[in-house]
Amino acid sequence: MTTKKENIWNVPNALSAYRILALPFIIYAIISGNKSLFITLLSINLITDILDGLIARTFKLQTELGARLDSLADIGTYIMAFAGMIVLEQDFVKEYRFEFIVLIGLWLLPQLLALFRFGRFPSFHLWSSKTIGYVQGIFIFTFFLFGFWKPYFYFMVVVSCLSYLEELLLVVSLPKLRSNLKSAFFVFRNKI
């Protein structure tokens, strides 16, 4: 039986690679205290994150390498978003430190557990992960452009925590990591 070789040279993989290559520039924006450069570069990363998945699914260009590149770019972008908030908005982060500790802790737990159990980060691409990507992206973008809106902040925190718990459930339950899953519901329903 021959296995079909994946075409890794495609637009979605290039967009994911771009997001990884943009990370040092986002770090520069954070270190230099340039909020407008930070939000511009972070917004481009968030938009290209939406585009790479959409293009990959629409044109059936999903690859294992693409899933891993996307996850690595997601992790980098996520860390930069938190770092940007911590460095550029210190007073806000101090005021809501409990919420930030919970968010960072619940996000970090499945990442580290997967790295420990399987030797790599998860690349589930769950529906909930995609949803919180939008929700968090909107929060960060609107926070820097229009200011803080407390109800949306807490909405973002709650849905983020639920998504991280779903990912943790899968990391704990699955015998091996798999990419591009829809949700824990489908995984357990199909007993995969």
mmCIF file of C-alpha atoms in Angstrom, residues 3-147:
data_model
loop_
_atom_site.group_PDB
_atom_site.id
_atom_site.type_symbol
_atom_site.label_atom_id
_atom_site.label_comp_id
_atom_site.label_asym_id
_atom_site.label_seq_id
_atom_site.Cartn_x
_atom_site.Cartn_y
_atom_site.Cartn_z
ATOM 1 C CA THR A 3 0.681 6.469 1.012
ATOM 2 C CA LYS A 4 -0.149 9.716 -0.695
ATOM 3 C CA LYS A 5 2.602 12.306 -0.228
ATOM 4 C CA GLU A 6 1.353 15.602 1.172
ATOM 5 C CA ASN A 7 1.918 18.757 -0.848
ATOM 6 C CA ILE A 8 3.466 20.968 1.811
ATOM 7 C CA TRP A 9 4.131 23.860 -0.588
ATOM 8 C CA ASN A 10 0.812 25.660 -0.376
ATOM 9 C CA VAL A 11 -0.677 28.998 0.664
ATOM 10 C CA PRO A 12 -1.975 27.909 4.107
ATOM 11 C CA ASN A 13 1.463 26.603 5.112
ATOM 12 C CA ALA A 14 3.066 29.822 3.833
ATOM 13 C CA LEU A 15 0.648 31.897 5.930
ATOM 14 C CA SER A 16 1.478 29.824 9.016
ATOM 15 C CA ALA A 17 5.192 30.215 8.293
ATOM 16 C CA TYR A 18 4.677 33.975 7.949
ATOM 17 C CA ARG A 19 3.053 34.073 11.409
ATOM 18 C CA ILE A 20 6.098 32.328 12.880
ATOM 19 C CA LEU A 21 8.494 34.685 11.083
ATOM 20 C CA ALA A 22 6.504 37.703 12.327
ATOM 21 C CA LEU A 23 7.038 36.788 15.984
ATOM 22 C CA PRO A 24 10.446 38.509 16.370
ATOM 23 C CA PHE A 25 8.919 41.725 14.997
ATOM 24 C CA ILE A 26 6.081 41.477 17.510
ATOM 25 C CA ILE A 27 8.682 40.976 20.251
ATOM 26 C CA TYR A 28 10.428 44.132 19.018
ATOM 27 C CA ALA A 29 7.137 46.068 19.174
ATOM 28 C CA ILE A 30 6.573 44.896 22.748
ATOM 29 C CA ILE A 31 10.126 45.663 23.908
ATOM 30 C CA SER A 32 10.112 49.089 22.272
ATOM 31 C CA GLY A 33 6.691 49.869 23.769
ATOM 32 C CA ASN A 34 5.198 50.554 20.348
ATOM 33 C CA LYS A 35 1.510 49.762 20.919
ATOM 34 C CA SER A 36 0.385 50.632 17.402
ATOM 35 C CA LEU A 37 3.032 48.390 15.800
ATOM 36 C CA PHE A 38 2.166 45.637 18.279
ATOM 37 C CA ILE A 39 -1.564 45.714 17.540
ATOM 38 C CA THR A 40 -0.939 45.998 13.784
ATOM 39 C CA LEU A 41 1.386 42.982 13.654
ATOM 40 C CA LEU A 42 -0.734 40.960 16.065
ATOM 41 C CA SER A 43 -3.857 41.749 14.017
ATOM 42 C CA ILE A 44 -2.118 40.595 10.828
ATOM 43 C CA ASN A 45 -1.162 37.363 12.607
ATOM 44 C CA LEU A 46 -4.756 36.863 13.742
ATOM 45 C CA ILE A 47 -6.144 37.535 10.256
ATOM 46 C CA THR A 48 -3.654 35.204 8.574
ATOM 47 C CA ASP A 49 -4.575 32.579 11.182
ATOM 48 C CA ILE A 50 -8.185 32.798 10.044
ATOM 49 C CA LEU A 51 -7.152 32.728 6.386
ATOM 50 C CA ASP A 52 -4.784 29.745 6.564
ATOM 51 C CA GLY A 53 -7.425 27.472 8.080
ATOM 52 C CA LEU A 54 -10.176 28.720 5.791
ATOM 53 C CA ILE A 55 -8.055 28.266 2.656
ATOM 54 C CA ALA A 56 -6.804 24.841 3.800
ATOM 55 C CA ARG A 57 -10.341 23.550 4.419
ATOM 56 C CA THR A 58 -11.918 25.159 1.342
ATOM 57 C CA PHE A 59 -9.315 23.910 -1.118
ATOM 58 C CA LYS A 60 -8.532 20.643 0.711
ATOM 59 C CA LEU A 61 -4.944 21.677 1.404
ATOM 60 C CA GLN A 62 -4.832 20.364 4.967
ATOM 61 C CA THR A 63 -1.547 18.631 5.783
ATOM 62 C CA GLU A 64 -0.003 17.262 8.948
ATOM 63 C CA LEU A 65 2.875 19.745 8.554
ATOM 64 C CA GLY A 66 0.345 22.550 8.116
ATOM 65 C CA ALA A 67 -1.494 21.523 11.282
ATOM 66 C CA ARG A 68 1.759 21.546 13.235
ATOM 67 C CA LEU A 69 2.963 24.841 11.710
ATOM 68 C CA ASP A 70 -0.408 26.393 12.474
ATOM 69 C CA SER A 71 -0.290 25.167 16.073
ATOM 70 C CA LEU A 72 3.259 26.459 16.531
ATOM 71 C CA ALA A 73 2.253 29.828 15.058
ATOM 72 C CA ASP A 74 -0.839 29.856 17.303
ATOM 73 C CA ILE A 75 1.303 29.208 20.382
ATOM 74 C CA GLY A 76 3.736 31.964 19.411
ATOM 75 C CA THR A 77 0.954 34.438 18.653
ATOM 76 C CA TYR A 78 -0.823 33.541 21.883
ATOM 77 C CA ILE A 79 2.331 34.062 23.935
ATOM 78 C CA MET A 80 2.968 37.379 22.180
ATOM 79 C CA ALA A 81 -0.608 38.514 22.855
ATOM 80 C CA PHE A 82 -0.234 37.788 26.564
ATOM 81 C CA ALA A 83 3.272 39.264 26.667
ATOM 82 C CA GLY A 84 2.018 42.395 24.924
ATOM 83 C CA MET A 85 -0.800 42.773 27.431
ATOM 84 C CA ILE A 86 1.552 42.183 30.373
ATOM 85 C CA VAL A 87 4.235 44.618 29.162
ATOM 86 C CA LEU A 88 2.142 47.280 27.451
ATOM 87 C CA GLU A 89 -0.861 47.266 29.815
ATOM 88 C CA GLN A 90 0.719 46.517 33.196
ATOM 89 C CA ASP A 91 -1.903 48.309 35.299
ATOM 90 C CA PHE A 92 -4.769 46.465 33.607
ATOM 91 C CA VAL A 93 -3.052 43.093 33.989
ATOM 92 C CA LYS A 94 -2.302 43.795 37.677
ATOM 93 C CA GLU A 95 -5.929 44.698 38.311
ATOM 94 C CA TYR A 96 -7.151 41.489 36.633
ATOM 95 C CA ARG A 97 -4.193 39.275 37.559
ATOM 96 C CA PHE A 98 -6.372 36.426 38.856
ATOM 97 C CA GLU A 99 -8.179 36.169 35.520
ATOM 98 C CA PHE A 100 -4.878 36.298 33.629
ATOM 99 C CA ILE A 101 -3.319 33.627 35.866
ATOM 100 C CA VAL A 102 -6.326 31.354 35.269
ATOM 101 C CA LEU A 103 -6.234 31.976 31.499
ATOM 102 C CA ILE A 104 -2.507 31.385 31.177
ATOM 103 C CA GLY A 105 -2.542 28.392 33.522
ATOM 104 C CA LEU A 106 -5.450 26.627 31.816
ATOM 105 C CA TRP A 107 -3.923 27.274 28.395
ATOM 106 C CA LEU A 108 -0.473 26.102 29.477
ATOM 107 C CA LEU A 109 -1.616 22.910 31.213
ATOM 108 C CA PRO A 110 -2.701 20.910 28.120
ATOM 109 C CA GLN A 111 0.294 22.231 26.155
ATOM 110 C CA LEU A 112 2.795 21.009 28.734
ATOM 111 C CA LEU A 113 0.946 17.770 29.415
ATOM 112 C CA ALA A 114 0.909 16.947 25.683
ATOM 113 C CA LEU A 115 4.595 17.783 25.427
ATOM 114 C CA PHE A 116 5.289 15.477 28.376
ATOM 115 C CA ARG A 117 3.008 12.618 27.229
ATOM 116 C CA PHE A 118 3.563 12.744 23.477
ATOM 117 C CA GLY A 119 6.705 14.780 22.907
ATOM 118 C CA ARG A 120 4.908 17.553 21.020
ATOM 119 C CA PHE A 121 2.260 20.204 21.381
ATOM 120 C CA PRO A 122 -1.341 19.330 20.472
ATOM 121 C CA SER A 123 -2.684 20.399 17.086
ATOM 122 C CA PHE A 124 -6.349 19.495 17.591
ATOM 123 C CA HIS A 125 -7.802 22.584 15.865
ATOM 124 C CA LEU A 126 -11.060 22.137 17.756
ATOM 125 C CA TRP A 127 -14.109 24.208 16.924
ATOM 126 C CA SER A 128 -13.865 25.705 20.403
ATOM 127 C CA SER A 129 -10.222 26.686 19.785
ATOM 128 C CA LYS A 130 -11.164 28.419 16.554
ATOM 129 C CA THR A 131 -14.013 30.206 18.308
ATOM 130 C CA ILE A 132 -11.853 31.490 21.151
ATOM 131 C CA GLY A 133 -9.250 32.614 18.637
ATOM 132 C CA TYR A 134 -11.882 34.983 17.257
ATOM 133 C CA VAL A 135 -13.192 35.953 20.690
ATOM 134 C CA GLN A 136 -9.714 36.669 22.081
ATOM 135 C CA GLY A 137 -8.599 38.425 18.915
ATOM 136 C CA ILE A 138 -11.625 40.715 19.075
ATOM 137 C CA PHE A 139 -10.914 41.413 22.742
ATOM 138 C CA ILE A 140 -7.271 42.353 22.179
ATOM 139 C CA PHE A 141 -7.995 44.382 19.046
ATOM 140 C CA THR A 142 -10.884 46.331 20.602
ATOM 141 C CA PHE A 143 -9.023 46.763 23.898
ATOM 142 C CA PHE A 144 -6.122 48.540 22.218
ATOM 143 C CA LEU A 145 -8.290 50.550 19.843
ATOM 144 C CA PHE A 146 -11.383 51.394 21.897
ATOM 145 C CA GLY A 147 -10.594 50.542 25.507
#
